[in-house]
Amino acid sequence: MAHMKRRDFITLLGGAAAVWPLAARAQGALPVVGVLGGTTRDEWTPFLAALEFGLKDAGFIDRQNVAIEDLWADGRYERLPALAAELVRRRVAVIVAIGGVASARAAKSATSTVPIVFLVGRDPVELGFVGSYNRPGGNMTGVHLLNLELAAKRLELLRELVPNAATIAVLINPDNPNNRASAENLEATARAGGQRVIVLNANAARDFEPAFATLLQQRAQALIVAADPFLDGQRGQIVAMTTRYAIPAIFQWREFVEAGGLVSYGTSLTGAHRQQGLYAGKILNGANPAELPVVQPTKFDLVINRKAASALGITIPPTLLVAADEVIE
């Protein structure tokens, strides 16, 4: 009897063994796109969907002919290098770095051979990611959002909305090298216009209360929120604080204004992620990242929330209303 059972057991095992390699082969057949995120997956849902649309534009659909594996730093940028190394260990076909400069830098340190598609707000040539815009030359290419270049324009728009603001606060993530450079730029520009800039730091949700307390104490009359994956992911909370403290704020992305913020000026973050997905798909189809030009946006939208303006007691200058690409009532 025991002998019988053992034989059945061996037969069973044989049956299972015959199935396993097939399943493993089927899974292994799908090229893997590794996504390296700086925030949490929940905060980035709409942008992840945009990335999938981009892959679809190139003919790839998740779980049909491509597998997407996404790893998230949950706002803790120091975790990114280990996550990037993990994606390389999993032998992904391409890494899509969607956590800004910190994410792109971690991916670059992890591999010089796996193609990387970045999304950065600062000149990628200056960052050492590519040799030139038209011919990146290495294993990296992607999208440059011109965040630094747009900072002065946002200050100018804020001056039109709050002309008598003597002190302007800038909320940055100190872990983001872009944000620090952006704050320095803004300080110089504001000083030239006779305004004072105070810099508020936040790299965790618990930092918002003290940051806004400092803003009040320093009597800042307006706020610029720097573009940063962690801060972008916390848009609901940041907008709620600007409402609670009745502080006029300008943001980079329309998503903040849709969440009740006052005004935004910048390119489309969803469009940028879609472009990343498209590039990842082109690489899967055989394109060489060294020859895929870095993409720069050409369209910048001014979005104004009229309801937020009236709650703040701000009259939007007619010139701005005319210039606005969209006015949310």
GROMACS .gro file of C-alpha atoms in nm:
model
  329
    1MET     CA    1   0.000   0.000   0.000
    2ALA     CA    2   0.276   0.237   0.098
    3HIS     CA    3   0.450   0.135  -0.224
    4MET     CA    4   0.136   0.218  -0.424
    5LYS     CA    5   0.109   0.561  -0.266
    6ARG     CA    6   0.471   0.632  -0.341
    7ARG     CA    7   0.422   0.544  -0.706
    8ASP     CA    8   0.112   0.766  -0.730
    9PHE     CA    9   0.312   1.041  -0.570
   10ILE     CA   10   0.591   1.005  -0.825
   11THR     CA   11   0.338   1.005  -1.111
   12LEU     CA   12   0.178   1.316  -0.968
   13LEU     CA   13   0.514   1.484  -0.943
   14GLY     CA   14   0.590   1.389  -1.300
   15GLY     CA   15   0.261   1.542  -1.411
   16ALA     CA   16   0.331   1.861  -1.220
   17ALA     CA   17   0.685   1.878  -1.355
   18ALA     CA   18   0.550   1.857  -1.708
   19VAL     CA   19   0.324   2.158  -1.645
   20TRP     CA   20   0.576   2.381  -1.467
   21PRO     CA   21   0.825   2.441  -1.750
   22LEU     CA   22   0.539   2.532  -1.984
   23ALA     CA   23   0.400   2.790  -1.740
   24ALA     CA   24   0.748   2.927  -1.676
   25ARG     CA   25   0.817   2.942  -2.050
   26ALA     CA   26   0.490   3.125  -2.119
   27GLN     CA   27   0.573   3.381  -1.851
   28GLY     CA   28   0.932   3.419  -1.965
   29ALA     CA   29   0.816   3.486  -2.320
   30LEU     CA   30   0.679   3.826  -2.221
   31PRO     CA   31   0.932   4.109  -2.225
   32VAL     CA   32   0.927   4.293  -1.893
   33VAL     CA   33   0.902   4.671  -1.853
   34GLY     CA   34   1.037   4.767  -1.512
   35VAL     CA   35   0.882   5.082  -1.367
   36LEU     CA   36   1.080   5.269  -1.101
   37GLY     CA   37   0.849   5.502  -0.908
   38GLY     CA   38   0.934   5.757  -0.642
   39THR     CA   39   0.591   5.775  -0.480
   40THR     CA   40   0.328   5.512  -0.395
   41ARG     CA   41   0.138   5.328  -0.665
   42ASP     CA   42  -0.199   5.471  -0.545
   43GLU     CA   43  -0.080   5.831  -0.577
   44TRP     CA   44   0.044   5.764  -0.930
   45THR     CA   45  -0.256   5.571  -1.070
   46PRO     CA   46  -0.355   5.823  -1.344
   47PHE     CA   47   0.005   5.857  -1.461
   48LEU     CA   48   0.064   5.482  -1.463
   49ALA     CA   49  -0.249   5.450  -1.679
   50ALA     CA   50  -0.101   5.710  -1.918
   51LEU     CA   51   0.221   5.508  -1.937
   52GLU     CA   52   0.018   5.200  -2.032
   53PHE     CA   53  -0.158   5.403  -2.305
   54GLY     CA   54   0.185   5.492  -2.445
   55LEU     CA   55   0.288   5.126  -2.450
   56LYS     CA   56  -0.040   5.049  -2.625
   57ASP     CA   57   0.042   5.318  -2.888
   58ALA     CA   58   0.351   5.106  -2.964
   59GLY     CA   59   0.145   4.785  -2.975
   60PHE     CA   60   0.204   4.649  -2.624
   61ILE     CA   61  -0.070   4.552  -2.379
   62ASP     CA   62   0.005   4.453  -2.019
   63ARG     CA   63  -0.032   4.079  -1.954
   64GLN     CA   64  -0.090   4.009  -2.326
   65ASN     CA   65   0.244   4.072  -2.494
   66VAL     CA   66   0.431   4.262  -2.222
   67ALA     CA   67   0.458   4.238  -1.841
   68ILE     CA   68   0.484   4.552  -1.629
   69GLU     CA   69   0.668   4.519  -1.299
   70ASP     CA   70   0.653   4.834  -1.089
   71LEU     CA   71   0.855   4.907  -0.776
   72TRP     CA   72   0.782   5.210  -0.555
   73ALA     CA   73   0.995   5.410  -0.310
   74ASP     CA   74   0.687   5.549  -0.127
   75GLY     CA   75   0.841   5.897  -0.123
   76ARG     CA   76   1.165   5.770   0.033
   77TYR     CA   77   1.413   5.847  -0.243
   78GLU     CA   78   1.699   5.675  -0.060
   79ARG     CA   79   1.526   5.344  -0.143
   80LEU     CA   80   1.550   5.400  -0.519
   81PRO     CA   81   1.903   5.257  -0.577
   82ALA     CA   82   1.809   4.921  -0.421
   83LEU     CA   83   1.484   4.910  -0.621
   84ALA     CA   84   1.670   4.990  -0.945
   85ALA     CA   85   1.921   4.712  -0.871
   86GLU     CA   86   1.628   4.473  -0.813
   87LEU     CA   87   1.481   4.556  -1.157
   88VAL     CA   88   1.819   4.487  -1.319
   89ARG     CA   89   1.839   4.156  -1.126
   90ARG     CA   90   1.495   4.064  -1.267
   91ARG     CA   91   1.640   4.112  -1.617
   92VAL     CA   92   1.381   4.363  -1.733
   93ALA     CA   93   1.399   4.464  -2.100
   94VAL     CA   94   1.370   4.836  -2.025
   95ILE     CA   95   1.349   5.054  -1.712
   96VAL     CA   96   1.098   5.339  -1.712
   97ALA     CA   97   1.211   5.580  -1.438
   98ILE     CA   98   0.906   5.782  -1.334
   99GLY     CA   99   1.040   5.919  -1.005
  100GLY     CA  100   1.212   6.226  -1.149
  101VAL     CA  101   1.588   6.289  -1.131
  102ALA     CA  102   1.638   6.069  -0.821
  103SER     CA  103   1.478   5.773  -0.999
  104ALA     CA  104   1.672   5.828  -1.324
  105ARG     CA  105   1.998   5.863  -1.132
  106ALA     CA  106   1.936   5.540  -0.940
  107ALA     CA  107   1.862   5.355  -1.266
  108LYS     CA  108   2.178   5.496  -1.427
  109SER     CA  109   2.390   5.376  -1.133
  110ALA     CA  110   2.232   5.029  -1.152
  111THR     CA  111   2.304   4.960  -1.521
  112SER     CA  112   2.488   5.089  -1.825
  113THR     CA  113   2.332   4.829  -2.058
  114VAL     CA  114   1.958   4.803  -1.984
  115PRO     CA  115   1.774   5.081  -2.174
  116ILE     CA  116   1.635   5.354  -1.942
  117VAL     CA  117   1.352   5.595  -2.027
  118PHE     CA  118   1.360   5.891  -1.786
  119LEU     CA  119   1.126   6.177  -1.701
  120VAL     CA  120   1.320   6.474  -1.562
  121GLY     CA  121   1.257   6.841  -1.496
  122ARG     CA  122   1.615   6.945  -1.553
  123ASP     CA  123   1.855   6.945  -1.849
  124PRO     CA  124   1.953   6.577  -1.897
  125VAL     CA  125   2.278   6.679  -2.074
  126GLU     CA  126   2.380   6.884  -1.770
  127LEU     CA  127   2.282   6.590  -1.547
  128GLY     CA  128   2.514   6.364  -1.748
  129PHE     CA  129   2.233   6.133  -1.861
  130VAL     CA  130   2.273   6.192  -2.235
  131GLY     CA  131   2.543   6.325  -2.469
  132SER     CA  132   2.299   6.546  -2.659
  133TYR     CA  133   1.924   6.587  -2.711
  134ASN     CA  134   1.922   6.455  -3.068
  135ARG     CA  135   2.168   6.169  -3.015
  136PRO     CA  136   2.163   6.060  -2.650
  137GLY     CA  137   2.444   5.816  -2.725
  138GLY     CA  138   2.412   5.573  -2.432
  139ASN     CA  139   2.143   5.357  -2.273
  140MET     CA  140   1.927   5.653  -2.160
  141THR     CA  141   1.666   5.873  -2.326
  142GLY     CA  142   1.330   6.018  -2.227
  143VAL     CA  143   1.141   6.337  -2.157
  144HIS     CA  144   1.270   6.672  -2.028
  145LEU     CA  145   0.985   6.873  -1.870
  146LEU     CA  146   1.166   7.210  -1.845
  147ASN     CA  147   1.060   7.255  -1.479
  148LEU     CA  148   1.355   7.480  -1.394
  149GLU     CA  149   1.301   7.696  -1.701
  150LEU     CA  150   0.934   7.748  -1.608
  151ALA     CA  151   0.996   7.853  -1.246
  152ALA     CA  152   1.044   8.222  -1.333
  153LYS     CA  153   0.724   8.221  -1.540
  154ARG     CA  154   0.528   8.084  -1.242
  155LEU     CA  155   0.670   8.360  -1.020
  156GLU     CA  156   0.558   8.617  -1.279
  157LEU     CA  157   0.205   8.470  -1.291
  158LEU     CA  158   0.186   8.474  -0.911
  159ARG     CA  159   0.286   8.843  -0.912
  160GLU     CA  160  -0.004   8.918  -1.147
  161LEU     CA  161  -0.245   8.735  -0.916
  162VAL     CA  162  -0.106   8.871  -0.589
  163PRO     CA  163   0.065   9.199  -0.691
  164ASN     CA  164   0.135   9.320  -0.336
  165ALA     CA  165   0.298   9.000  -0.204
  166ALA     CA  166   0.628   9.112  -0.047
  167THR     CA  167   0.719   8.762   0.072
  168ILE     CA  168   0.672   8.447  -0.133
  169ALA     CA  169   0.716   8.097   0.003
  170VAL     CA  170   0.851   7.806  -0.204
  171LEU     CA  171   0.765   7.451  -0.096
  172ILE     CA  172   1.036   7.206  -0.203
  173ASN     CA  173   1.144   6.849  -0.137
  174PRO     CA  174   1.501   6.889  -0.003
  175ASP     CA  175   1.583   6.535  -0.131
  176ASN     CA  176   1.523   6.653  -0.488
  177PRO     CA  177   1.835   6.828  -0.631
  178ASN     CA  178   1.611   6.994  -0.892
  179ASN     CA  179   1.399   7.155  -0.622
  180ARG     CA  180   1.702   7.304  -0.450
  181ALA     CA  181   1.827   7.452  -0.779
  182SER     CA  182   1.476   7.579  -0.853
  183ALA     CA  183   1.451   7.751  -0.512
  184GLU     CA  184   1.788   7.924  -0.567
  185ASN     CA  185   1.673   8.047  -0.910
  186LEU     CA  186   1.350   8.179  -0.762
  187GLU     CA  187   1.529   8.354  -0.476
  188ALA     CA  188   1.750   8.543  -0.722
  189THR     CA  189   1.457   8.632  -0.952
  190ALA     CA  190   1.236   8.745  -0.664
  191ARG     CA  191   1.515   8.955  -0.509
  192ALA     CA  192   1.561   9.133  -0.842
  193GLY     CA  193   1.190   9.221  -0.823
  194GLY     CA  194   1.220   9.343  -0.463
  195GLN     CA  195   1.053   9.037  -0.309
  196ARG     CA  196   1.172   8.802  -0.039
  197VAL     CA  197   1.158   8.425  -0.077
  198ILE     CA  198   1.135   8.178   0.209
  199VAL     CA  199   1.203   7.810   0.141
  200LEU     CA  200   0.987   7.547   0.309
  201ASN     CA  201   1.106   7.185   0.315
  202ALA     CA  202   0.890   6.871   0.304
  203ASN     CA  203   0.995   6.516   0.225
  204ALA     CA  204   0.728   6.342   0.436
  205ALA     CA  205   0.356   6.409   0.496
  206ARG     CA  206   0.426   6.509   0.859
  207ASP     CA  207   0.633   6.806   0.732
  208PHE     CA  208   0.336   6.995   0.586
  209GLU     CA  209   0.193   7.129   0.914
  210PRO     CA  210   0.527   7.280   1.034
  211ALA     CA  211   0.597   7.414   0.682
  212PHE     CA  212   0.266   7.600   0.668
  213ALA     CA  213   0.313   7.722   1.027
  214THR     CA  214   0.646   7.876   0.917
  215LEU     CA  215   0.474   8.028   0.613
  216LEU     CA  216   0.222   8.204   0.841
  217GLN     CA  217   0.485   8.311   1.092
  218GLN     CA  218   0.701   8.461   0.813
  219ARG     CA  219   0.388   8.634   0.673
  220ALA     CA  220   0.428   8.495   0.323
  221GLN     CA  221   0.138   8.610   0.103
  222ALA     CA  222   0.178   8.357  -0.177
  223LEU     CA  223   0.321   8.010  -0.239
  224ILE     CA  224   0.497   7.830  -0.522
  225VAL     CA  225   0.492   7.451  -0.498
  226ALA     CA  226   0.791   7.291  -0.671
  227ALA     CA  227   0.735   6.996  -0.905
  228ASP     CA  228   0.851   6.680  -0.732
  229PRO     CA  229   0.710   6.324  -0.741
  230PHE     CA  230   0.656   6.309  -0.364
  231LEU     CA  231   0.490   6.653  -0.351
  232ASP     CA  232   0.286   6.574  -0.665
  233GLY     CA  233   0.161   6.257  -0.500
  234GLN     CA  234   0.046   6.458  -0.196
  235ARG     CA  235  -0.151   6.707  -0.410
  236GLY     CA  236  -0.480   6.652  -0.222
  237GLN     CA  237  -0.325   6.732   0.114
  238ILE     CA  238  -0.124   7.030  -0.016
  239VAL     CA  239  -0.429   7.187  -0.182
  240ALA     CA  240  -0.632   7.132   0.138
  241MET     CA  241  -0.366   7.320   0.338
  242THR     CA  242  -0.357   7.614   0.092
  243THR     CA  243  -0.736   7.634   0.127
  244ARG     CA  244  -0.729   7.608   0.507
  245TYR     CA  245  -0.458   7.875   0.539
  246ALA     CA  246  -0.613   8.087   0.258
  247ILE     CA  247  -0.282   8.114   0.074
  248PRO     CA  248  -0.276   8.174  -0.305
  249ALA     CA  249  -0.054   7.906  -0.460
  250ILE     CA  250   0.073   7.820  -0.806
  251PHE     CA  251   0.158   7.466  -0.913
  252GLN     CA  252   0.324   7.299  -1.208
  253TRP     CA  253   0.048   7.049  -1.290
  254ARG     CA  254  -0.322   7.088  -1.373
  255GLU     CA  255  -0.403   6.795  -1.138
  256PHE     CA  256  -0.353   7.034  -0.843
  257VAL     CA  257  -0.605   7.280  -0.986
  258GLU     CA  258  -0.851   6.999  -1.056
  259ALA     CA  259  -0.811   6.910  -0.686
  260GLY     CA  260  -0.915   7.267  -0.591
  261GLY     CA  261  -0.586   7.457  -0.621
  262LEU     CA  262  -0.575   7.812  -0.756
  263VAL     CA  263  -0.356   7.807  -1.066
  264SER     CA  264  -0.109   7.589  -1.254
  265TYR     CA  265   0.133   7.651  -1.537
  266GLY     CA  266   0.321   7.372  -1.707
  267THR     CA  267   0.307   7.090  -1.951
  268SER     CA  268   0.097   6.773  -1.924
  269LEU     CA  269   0.228   6.518  -1.675
  270THR     CA  270  -0.003   6.251  -1.818
  271GLY     CA  271   0.121   6.336  -2.169
  272ALA     CA  272   0.481   6.300  -2.052
  273HIS     CA  273   0.413   5.954  -1.904
  274ARG     CA  274   0.238   5.849  -2.224
  275GLN     CA  275   0.549   5.955  -2.418
  276GLN     CA  276   0.763   5.745  -2.182
  277GLY     CA  277   0.539   5.444  -2.248
  278LEU     CA  278   0.565   5.501  -2.622
  279TYR     CA  279   0.946   5.516  -2.602
  280ALA     CA  280   0.958   5.199  -2.390
  281GLY     CA  281   0.744   5.029  -2.658
  282LYS     CA  282   0.970   5.154  -2.937
  283ILE     CA  283   1.271   5.009  -2.751
  284LEU     CA  284   1.088   4.674  -2.713
  285ASN     CA  285   1.030   4.690  -3.089
  286GLY     CA  286   1.404   4.722  -3.146
  287ALA     CA  287   1.475   5.097  -3.132
  288ASN     CA  288   1.812   5.196  -2.982
  289PRO     CA  289   1.786   5.445  -2.691
  290ALA     CA  290   2.116   5.599  -2.807
  291GLU     CA  291   1.933   5.720  -3.120
  292LEU     CA  292   1.594   5.818  -2.973
  293PRO     CA  293   1.597   6.197  -2.927
  294VAL     CA  294   1.507   6.338  -2.585
  295VAL     CA  295   1.153   6.480  -2.607
  296GLN     CA  296   1.075   6.832  -2.485
  297PRO     CA  297   0.719   6.959  -2.451
  298THR     CA  298   0.610   7.247  -2.675
  299LYS     CA  299   0.270   7.314  -2.516
  300PHE     CA  300   0.230   7.474  -2.174
  301ASP     CA  301  -0.109   7.521  -2.017
  302LEU     CA  302  -0.228   7.792  -1.781
  303VAL     CA  303  -0.519   7.648  -1.578
  304ILE     CA  304  -0.713   7.868  -1.334
  305ASN     CA  305  -0.969   7.763  -1.075
  306ARG     CA  306  -1.221   8.046  -1.046
  307LYS     CA  307  -1.393   7.896  -0.742
  308ALA     CA  308  -1.062   7.881  -0.555
  309ALA     CA  309  -0.993   8.244  -0.653
  310SER     CA  310  -1.325   8.370  -0.514
  311ALA     CA  311  -1.274   8.169  -0.193
  312LEU     CA  312  -0.938   8.350  -0.156
  313GLY     CA  313  -1.095   8.686  -0.241
  314ILE     CA  314  -0.875   8.719  -0.548
  315THR     CA  315  -0.992   8.893  -0.863
  316ILE     CA  316  -0.826   8.727  -1.158
  317PRO     CA  317  -0.690   8.993  -1.397
  318PRO     CA  318  -0.880   8.983  -1.731
  319THR     CA  319  -0.546   8.942  -1.914
  320LEU     CA  320  -0.488   8.613  -1.730
  321LEU     CA  321  -0.842   8.490  -1.796
  322VAL     CA  322  -0.790   8.553  -2.166
  323ALA     CA  323  -0.449   8.383  -2.158
  324ALA     CA  324  -0.581   8.080  -1.965
  325ASP     CA  325  -0.604   7.753  -2.157
  326GLU     CA  326  -0.874   7.642  -1.918
  327VAL     CA  327  -1.080   7.806  -1.647
  328ILE     CA  328  -1.237   7.568  -1.395
  329GLU     CA  329  -1.557   7.726  -1.264
   0.00000   0.00000   0.00000
